[in-house]
Amino acid sequence: MTRRDLGWIALVMMIWGFNFSMIKMGVTDVDPLLMVAARFGLAVFPIIFFIPKPDVPWKYLVGYGLAFGVGVWGMASWSISAGVSSGMASVLLQSKVLLSIVIGVLVYRETVGRAKAFGSMLALAGLVVAVTGTEGNVTLSGLVLILIATCSWLAANMIVKQAKVTRVFAFNVWGMLFAPLPLVGLSIGLNGTEVLSQAYQAWDMKTSIAVLFQAYPTTLFGYWLWNRMMLKYPMSTVAPLSLLVPVFGLLSGWLIYDEALSGIQIAASAIFLAGTLLITAPAGWMVRFRKARPCEGDAVTSG
């Protein structure tokens, strides 16, 4: 991977990490489901008029919109308003990697090597300790919502795989078309129609900045560039870099909201990310690493 492309990916990871703080900014006064509806509404219009519909059945687009828009970001945003800190939300959402292992084994009959098995156990241990070692930055209701978001992410990925998508960015845009109305409907169903007037009265410049950040840098630019890099380089090269997202998520939560982690949570988050790295690392990397290292007694020369 070139340094330029690595820099672009790092920029997107920073945007996606800081996005969790922007979510917190947006849900402070406005219902989270309505905020996410506004995010996807802005992300879809007017760009959808310039992107041809991908050649897939409508059911996949509808399913993706519900899973990705309502399931992932609706629930993740709601979890932050329900008491999960923005930094911990970015970490907990990475548990989708663990669930993907389970789905791969149970549904697709995939085999798990020793490195991935060890990484899974490491990540699971770190995740459990990070949640149980909470100091008020993870609530039970928020944890349930973030787990729903995690399962929804896997559902969205399975829809993409089932649809045999070739134009991923177009699929994202057209799928997101089906997110805003269900989000608004769910918000009204849970809170009544008065939630609309409350959102209108509470909407301010901070909310607008939060929604615009989520719609354009995070959604359109971020996914466009990520998809380009996934096509340009092997998945095993690009995917592990997504672990920078919770790093930037924790950093932004600390910088913007002074969110603090306990010492146990810091260690647990590091263990969790290390385990996730083992899961997402390319197969056979440990063998290649050992071969690349000089053995004891070997002469190492330079020049």
Short mmCIF file of N, CA and C in Angstrom, two decimals, residues 51-181:
data_model
loop_
_atom_site.label_atom_id
_atom_site.label_comp_id
_atom_site.label_asym_id
_atom_site.label_seq_id
_atom_site.Cartn_x
_atom_site.Cartn_y
_atom_site.Cartn_z
N ILE A 51 -26.65 8.66 -9.40
CA ILE A 51 -26.06 7.33 -9.30
C ILE A 51 -27.09 6.30 -9.75
N PRO A 52 -26.84 5.57 -10.83
CA PRO A 52 -27.80 4.58 -11.31
C PRO A 52 -28.05 3.49 -10.26
N LYS A 53 -29.26 3.00 -10.21
CA LYS A 53 -29.61 1.93 -9.28
C LYS A 53 -28.78 0.68 -9.60
N PRO A 54 -28.20 0.06 -8.59
CA PRO A 54 -27.45 -1.19 -8.84
C PRO A 54 -28.39 -2.29 -9.30
N ASP A 55 -27.85 -3.21 -10.06
CA ASP A 55 -28.66 -4.28 -10.65
C ASP A 55 -28.87 -5.41 -9.65
N VAL A 56 -29.65 -5.12 -8.62
CA VAL A 56 -30.00 -6.12 -7.60
C VAL A 56 -31.49 -5.98 -7.31
N PRO A 57 -32.14 -7.03 -6.83
CA PRO A 57 -33.56 -6.93 -6.48
C PRO A 57 -33.81 -5.90 -5.38
N TRP A 58 -34.98 -5.29 -5.41
CA TRP A 58 -35.33 -4.26 -4.43
C TRP A 58 -35.29 -4.78 -2.99
N LYS A 59 -35.59 -6.07 -2.81
CA LYS A 59 -35.65 -6.60 -1.44
C LYS A 59 -34.31 -6.47 -0.72
N TYR A 60 -33.21 -6.56 -1.49
CA TYR A 60 -31.90 -6.42 -0.86
C TYR A 60 -31.63 -4.97 -0.46
N LEU A 61 -32.07 -4.04 -1.28
CA LEU A 61 -31.89 -2.63 -0.95
C LEU A 61 -32.72 -2.25 0.27
N VAL A 62 -33.96 -2.72 0.32
CA VAL A 62 -34.81 -2.43 1.47
C VAL A 62 -34.22 -3.07 2.73
N GLY A 63 -33.82 -4.32 2.63
CA GLY A 63 -33.24 -5.01 3.78
C GLY A 63 -31.98 -4.34 4.28
N TYR A 64 -31.13 -3.90 3.35
CA TYR A 64 -29.90 -3.23 3.74
C TYR A 64 -30.21 -1.90 4.42
N GLY A 65 -31.16 -1.14 3.87
CA GLY A 65 -31.51 0.14 4.49
C GLY A 65 -32.00 -0.02 5.91
N LEU A 66 -32.82 -1.06 6.14
CA LEU A 66 -33.33 -1.30 7.49
C LEU A 66 -32.22 -1.78 8.43
N ALA A 67 -31.38 -2.71 7.94
CA ALA A 67 -30.33 -3.25 8.80
C ALA A 67 -29.25 -2.22 9.10
N PHE A 68 -28.78 -1.53 8.06
CA PHE A 68 -27.68 -0.59 8.23
C PHE A 68 -28.14 0.73 8.84
N GLY A 69 -29.26 1.27 8.32
CA GLY A 69 -29.72 2.57 8.80
C GLY A 69 -30.39 2.51 10.15
N VAL A 70 -31.41 1.64 10.27
CA VAL A 70 -32.16 1.54 11.52
C VAL A 70 -31.40 0.69 12.53
N GLY A 71 -30.96 -0.50 12.09
CA GLY A 71 -30.34 -1.44 13.02
C GLY A 71 -29.00 -1.01 13.55
N VAL A 72 -28.10 -0.61 12.64
CA VAL A 72 -26.75 -0.25 13.08
C VAL A 72 -26.73 1.15 13.67
N TRP A 73 -26.99 2.16 12.86
CA TRP A 73 -26.76 3.53 13.33
C TRP A 73 -27.92 4.10 14.14
N GLY A 74 -29.13 3.59 13.90
CA GLY A 74 -30.22 4.00 14.78
C GLY A 74 -29.98 3.52 16.19
N MET A 75 -29.64 2.24 16.35
CA MET A 75 -29.42 1.67 17.68
C MET A 75 -28.12 2.18 18.31
N ALA A 76 -27.06 2.34 17.51
CA ALA A 76 -25.79 2.85 18.06
C ALA A 76 -25.95 4.27 18.58
N SER A 77 -26.67 5.10 17.84
CA SER A 77 -26.91 6.48 18.29
C SER A 77 -27.79 6.49 19.53
N TRP A 78 -28.78 5.64 19.54
CA TRP A 78 -29.66 5.54 20.71
C TRP A 78 -28.88 5.07 21.93
N SER A 79 -27.92 4.16 21.73
CA SER A 79 -27.13 3.66 22.86
C SER A 79 -26.35 4.77 23.54
N ILE A 80 -25.88 5.73 22.73
CA ILE A 80 -25.11 6.85 23.30
C ILE A 80 -26.03 7.75 24.13
N SER A 81 -27.24 7.99 23.64
CA SER A 81 -28.19 8.78 24.43
C SER A 81 -28.69 7.99 25.64
N ALA A 82 -28.53 6.65 25.61
CA ALA A 82 -28.96 5.81 26.72
C ALA A 82 -27.86 5.61 27.76
N GLY A 83 -26.72 6.26 27.57
CA GLY A 83 -25.72 6.24 28.63
C GLY A 83 -24.38 5.61 28.31
N VAL A 84 -24.18 5.11 27.09
CA VAL A 84 -22.86 4.60 26.71
C VAL A 84 -22.02 5.77 26.22
N SER A 85 -20.82 5.91 26.73
CA SER A 85 -19.96 7.00 26.27
C SER A 85 -19.63 6.81 24.81
N SER A 86 -19.35 7.92 24.12
CA SER A 86 -19.06 7.82 22.68
C SER A 86 -17.82 6.96 22.42
N GLY A 87 -16.82 7.06 23.29
CA GLY A 87 -15.61 6.27 23.12
C GLY A 87 -15.86 4.79 23.29
N MET A 88 -16.61 4.42 24.33
CA MET A 88 -16.90 3.00 24.55
C MET A 88 -17.82 2.45 23.47
N ALA A 89 -18.71 3.29 22.94
CA ALA A 89 -19.57 2.83 21.84
C ALA A 89 -18.74 2.42 20.64
N SER A 90 -17.68 3.20 20.35
CA SER A 90 -16.82 2.88 19.21
C SER A 90 -16.07 1.57 19.44
N VAL A 91 -15.74 1.27 20.69
CA VAL A 91 -15.06 0.01 21.01
C VAL A 91 -16.03 -1.16 20.95
N LEU A 92 -17.18 -1.01 21.60
CA LEU A 92 -18.14 -2.11 21.69
C LEU A 92 -18.69 -2.50 20.32
N LEU A 93 -18.80 -1.53 19.42
CA LEU A 93 -19.32 -1.84 18.09
C LEU A 93 -18.37 -2.76 17.32
N GLN A 94 -17.10 -2.80 17.73
CA GLN A 94 -16.15 -3.70 17.07
C GLN A 94 -16.38 -5.16 17.42
N SER A 95 -17.29 -5.40 18.37
CA SER A 95 -17.60 -6.80 18.70
C SER A 95 -18.26 -7.52 17.53
N LYS A 96 -18.60 -6.75 16.48
CA LYS A 96 -19.11 -7.38 15.25
C LYS A 96 -18.10 -8.37 14.68
N VAL A 97 -16.81 -8.13 14.94
CA VAL A 97 -15.78 -9.05 14.44
C VAL A 97 -15.92 -10.41 15.11
N LEU A 98 -16.21 -10.40 16.43
CA LEU A 98 -16.41 -11.65 17.14
C LEU A 98 -17.64 -12.40 16.63
N LEU A 99 -18.73 -11.66 16.46
CA LEU A 99 -19.95 -12.29 15.97
C LEU A 99 -19.80 -12.81 14.55
N SER A 100 -18.96 -12.13 13.75
CA SER A 100 -18.75 -12.60 12.38
C SER A 100 -18.07 -13.97 12.37
N ILE A 101 -17.23 -14.23 13.37
CA ILE A 101 -16.60 -15.55 13.48
C ILE A 101 -17.67 -16.61 13.75
N VAL A 102 -18.58 -16.30 14.67
CA VAL A 102 -19.65 -17.24 15.01
C VAL A 102 -20.53 -17.51 13.79
N ILE A 103 -20.92 -16.44 13.08
CA ILE A 103 -21.77 -16.59 11.89
C ILE A 103 -21.03 -17.39 10.81
N GLY A 104 -19.75 -17.10 10.64
CA GLY A 104 -18.96 -17.80 9.64
C GLY A 104 -18.92 -19.30 9.89
N VAL A 105 -18.78 -19.67 11.16
CA VAL A 105 -18.70 -21.10 11.52
C VAL A 105 -20.07 -21.77 11.41
N LEU A 106 -21.10 -21.12 11.95
CA LEU A 106 -22.42 -21.74 12.01
C LEU A 106 -23.16 -21.72 10.68
N VAL A 107 -23.05 -20.60 9.94
CA VAL A 107 -23.83 -20.44 8.71
C VAL A 107 -23.06 -20.89 7.48
N TYR A 108 -21.80 -20.42 7.38
CA TYR A 108 -21.02 -20.69 6.17
C TYR A 108 -20.03 -21.84 6.32
N ARG A 109 -20.07 -22.51 7.49
CA ARG A 109 -19.22 -23.69 7.74
C ARG A 109 -17.73 -23.38 7.53
N GLU A 110 -17.33 -22.19 7.93
CA GLU A 110 -15.93 -21.82 7.80
C GLU A 110 -15.12 -22.43 8.94
N THR A 111 -13.85 -22.68 8.66
CA THR A 111 -12.96 -23.20 9.69
C THR A 111 -12.18 -22.05 10.32
N VAL A 112 -11.84 -22.20 11.57
CA VAL A 112 -11.12 -21.16 12.31
C VAL A 112 -9.74 -21.68 12.70
N GLY A 113 -8.71 -20.98 12.26
CA GLY A 113 -7.34 -21.37 12.59
C GLY A 113 -6.99 -21.03 14.03
N ARG A 114 -5.81 -21.45 14.43
CA ARG A 114 -5.40 -21.23 15.82
C ARG A 114 -5.26 -19.75 16.15
N ALA A 115 -4.73 -18.98 15.20
CA ALA A 115 -4.54 -17.54 15.46
C ALA A 115 -5.88 -16.85 15.67
N LYS A 116 -6.88 -17.17 14.83
CA LYS A 116 -8.19 -16.56 14.97
C LYS A 116 -8.89 -17.04 16.23
N ALA A 117 -8.73 -18.32 16.57
CA ALA A 117 -9.35 -18.85 17.78
C ALA A 117 -8.77 -18.16 19.02
N PHE A 118 -7.44 -18.02 19.04
CA PHE A 118 -6.81 -17.34 20.17
C PHE A 118 -7.22 -15.87 20.21
N GLY A 119 -7.26 -15.23 19.03
CA GLY A 119 -7.69 -13.84 18.97
C GLY A 119 -9.12 -13.67 19.45
N SER A 120 -9.99 -14.61 19.13
CA SER A 120 -11.39 -14.55 19.56
C SER A 120 -11.49 -14.63 21.08
N MET A 121 -10.74 -15.55 21.67
CA MET A 121 -10.76 -15.68 23.14
C MET A 121 -10.20 -14.42 23.80
N LEU A 122 -9.15 -13.86 23.21
CA LEU A 122 -8.54 -12.65 23.74
C LEU A 122 -9.51 -11.47 23.65
N ALA A 123 -10.13 -11.33 22.50
CA ALA A 123 -11.07 -10.22 22.29
C ALA A 123 -12.28 -10.35 23.21
N LEU A 124 -12.79 -11.58 23.36
CA LEU A 124 -13.94 -11.79 24.22
C LEU A 124 -13.61 -11.46 25.68
N ALA A 125 -12.44 -11.88 26.11
CA ALA A 125 -12.02 -11.57 27.49
C ALA A 125 -11.90 -10.06 27.69
N GLY A 126 -11.27 -9.39 26.74
CA GLY A 126 -11.13 -7.94 26.85
C GLY A 126 -12.48 -7.24 26.85
N LEU A 127 -13.40 -7.72 26.03
CA LEU A 127 -14.73 -7.11 25.94
C LEU A 127 -15.49 -7.28 27.26
N VAL A 128 -15.44 -8.46 27.83
CA VAL A 128 -16.14 -8.72 29.09
C VAL A 128 -15.59 -7.84 30.21
N VAL A 129 -14.27 -7.74 30.28
CA VAL A 129 -13.65 -6.92 31.33
C VAL A 129 -13.96 -5.44 31.12
N ALA A 130 -13.95 -4.98 29.86
CA ALA A 130 -14.25 -3.58 29.57
C ALA A 130 -15.66 -3.20 29.99
N VAL A 131 -16.60 -4.13 29.82
CA VAL A 131 -18.00 -3.86 30.19
C VAL A 131 -18.20 -3.96 31.69
N THR A 132 -17.64 -5.00 32.31
CA THR A 132 -17.84 -5.19 33.75
C THR A 132 -17.02 -4.19 34.57
N GLY A 133 -15.96 -3.66 34.00
CA GLY A 133 -15.14 -2.69 34.73
C GLY A 133 -15.60 -1.26 34.53
N THR A 134 -16.86 -1.08 34.18
CA THR A 134 -17.38 0.25 33.87
C THR A 134 -17.36 1.18 35.08
N GLU A 135 -17.17 2.45 34.80
CA GLU A 135 -17.28 3.50 35.82
C GLU A 135 -18.35 4.50 35.39
N GLY A 136 -19.49 3.97 35.01
CA GLY A 136 -20.59 4.84 34.62
C GLY A 136 -20.64 5.16 33.15
N ASN A 137 -19.68 4.65 32.34
CA ASN A 137 -19.69 4.97 30.92
C ASN A 137 -20.32 3.88 30.06
N VAL A 138 -20.91 2.87 30.70
CA VAL A 138 -21.68 1.85 30.00
C VAL A 138 -22.90 1.52 30.85
N THR A 139 -24.10 1.65 30.28
CA THR A 139 -25.32 1.29 30.98
C THR A 139 -25.89 0.01 30.38
N LEU A 140 -26.75 -0.66 31.13
CA LEU A 140 -27.32 -1.92 30.65
C LEU A 140 -28.16 -1.70 29.40
N SER A 141 -29.02 -0.68 29.42
CA SER A 141 -29.86 -0.42 28.25
C SER A 141 -29.01 -0.03 27.05
N GLY A 142 -27.98 0.78 27.29
CA GLY A 142 -27.08 1.17 26.21
C GLY A 142 -26.33 -0.02 25.64
N LEU A 143 -25.93 -0.94 26.51
CA LEU A 143 -25.21 -2.14 26.08
C LEU A 143 -26.10 -3.01 25.20
N VAL A 144 -27.37 -3.17 25.59
CA VAL A 144 -28.31 -3.95 24.79
C VAL A 144 -28.46 -3.34 23.40
N LEU A 145 -28.57 -2.02 23.34
CA LEU A 145 -28.74 -1.33 22.06
C LEU A 145 -27.52 -1.48 21.17
N ILE A 146 -26.32 -1.39 21.75
CA ILE A 146 -25.11 -1.51 20.95
C ILE A 146 -24.94 -2.95 20.47
N LEU A 147 -25.42 -3.92 21.23
CA LEU A 147 -25.36 -5.31 20.78
C LEU A 147 -26.34 -5.54 19.62
N ILE A 148 -27.50 -4.88 19.68
CA ILE A 148 -28.44 -4.96 18.55
C ILE A 148 -27.79 -4.35 17.31
N ALA A 149 -27.09 -3.22 17.50
CA ALA A 149 -26.39 -2.58 16.39
C ALA A 149 -25.33 -3.51 15.80
N THR A 150 -24.63 -4.22 16.66
CA THR A 150 -23.60 -5.15 16.21
C THR A 150 -24.20 -6.28 15.38
N CYS A 151 -25.29 -6.86 15.88
CA CYS A 151 -25.96 -7.94 15.13
C CYS A 151 -26.50 -7.42 13.81
N SER A 152 -26.99 -6.19 13.81
CA SER A 152 -27.53 -5.60 12.58
C SER A 152 -26.43 -5.39 11.55
N TRP A 153 -25.22 -5.07 12.01
CA TRP A 153 -24.10 -4.90 11.09
C TRP A 153 -23.81 -6.21 10.37
N LEU A 154 -23.86 -7.29 11.11
CA LEU A 154 -23.64 -8.59 10.48
C LEU A 154 -24.76 -8.92 9.50
N ALA A 155 -25.99 -8.56 9.87
CA ALA A 155 -27.12 -8.78 8.96
C ALA A 155 -26.93 -7.99 7.67
N ALA A 156 -26.47 -6.75 7.79
CA ALA A 156 -26.22 -5.92 6.61
C ALA A 156 -25.15 -6.55 5.73
N ASN A 157 -24.08 -7.06 6.35
CA ASN A 157 -23.02 -7.71 5.57
C ASN A 157 -23.52 -8.97 4.87
N MET A 158 -24.39 -9.71 5.54
CA MET A 158 -24.93 -10.93 4.94
C MET A 158 -25.84 -10.59 3.75
N ILE A 159 -26.56 -9.48 3.85
CA ILE A 159 -27.41 -9.03 2.74
C ILE A 159 -26.55 -8.67 1.54
N VAL A 160 -25.45 -7.95 1.78
CA VAL A 160 -24.54 -7.58 0.70
C VAL A 160 -23.96 -8.83 0.04
N LYS A 161 -23.60 -9.80 0.87
CA LYS A 161 -23.02 -11.03 0.33
C LYS A 161 -24.06 -11.81 -0.46
N GLN A 162 -25.29 -11.88 0.04
CA GLN A 162 -26.35 -12.61 -0.63
C GLN A 162 -26.73 -11.95 -1.95
N ALA A 163 -26.69 -10.61 -1.98
CA ALA A 163 -27.06 -9.87 -3.19
C ALA A 163 -25.97 -9.91 -4.25
N LYS A 164 -24.76 -10.39 -3.88
CA LYS A 164 -23.63 -10.45 -4.81
C LYS A 164 -23.37 -9.07 -5.42
N VAL A 165 -23.19 -8.11 -4.51
CA VAL A 165 -23.04 -6.71 -4.92
C VAL A 165 -21.69 -6.50 -5.61
N THR A 166 -21.71 -5.79 -6.73
CA THR A 166 -20.47 -5.41 -7.42
C THR A 166 -20.23 -3.90 -7.32
N ARG A 167 -21.29 -3.12 -7.30
CA ARG A 167 -21.18 -1.66 -7.16
C ARG A 167 -21.58 -1.30 -5.74
N VAL A 168 -20.60 -1.40 -4.83
CA VAL A 168 -20.90 -1.29 -3.40
C VAL A 168 -21.38 0.11 -3.02
N PHE A 169 -20.74 1.15 -3.55
CA PHE A 169 -21.11 2.51 -3.16
C PHE A 169 -22.54 2.82 -3.61
N ALA A 170 -22.87 2.44 -4.83
CA ALA A 170 -24.23 2.65 -5.33
C ALA A 170 -25.23 1.86 -4.49
N PHE A 171 -24.85 0.66 -4.10
CA PHE A 171 -25.72 -0.15 -3.25
C PHE A 171 -25.94 0.53 -1.91
N ASN A 172 -24.88 1.12 -1.34
CA ASN A 172 -25.01 1.84 -0.08
C ASN A 172 -25.99 2.99 -0.19
N VAL A 173 -25.81 3.81 -1.24
CA VAL A 173 -26.65 5.00 -1.40
C VAL A 173 -28.11 4.61 -1.60
N TRP A 174 -28.37 3.66 -2.50
CA TRP A 174 -29.74 3.27 -2.77
C TRP A 174 -30.35 2.52 -1.59
N GLY A 175 -29.54 1.78 -0.86
CA GLY A 175 -30.06 1.11 0.34
C GLY A 175 -30.43 2.10 1.43
N MET A 176 -29.61 3.15 1.59
CA MET A 176 -29.89 4.15 2.62
C MET A 176 -31.18 4.92 2.35
N LEU A 177 -31.68 4.83 1.11
CA LEU A 177 -32.95 5.47 0.77
C LEU A 177 -34.09 4.96 1.65
N PHE A 178 -33.96 3.72 2.13
CA PHE A 178 -35.03 3.09 2.89
C PHE A 178 -34.82 3.17 4.40
N ALA A 179 -33.91 4.04 4.84
CA ALA A 179 -33.67 4.20 6.27
C ALA A 179 -34.46 5.34 6.91
N PRO A 180 -34.55 6.54 6.31
CA PRO A 180 -35.16 7.68 7.01
C PRO A 180 -36.60 7.47 7.47
N LEU A 181 -37.49 7.02 6.59
CA LEU A 181 -38.91 6.89 6.97
C LEU A 181 -39.12 5.86 8.09
#
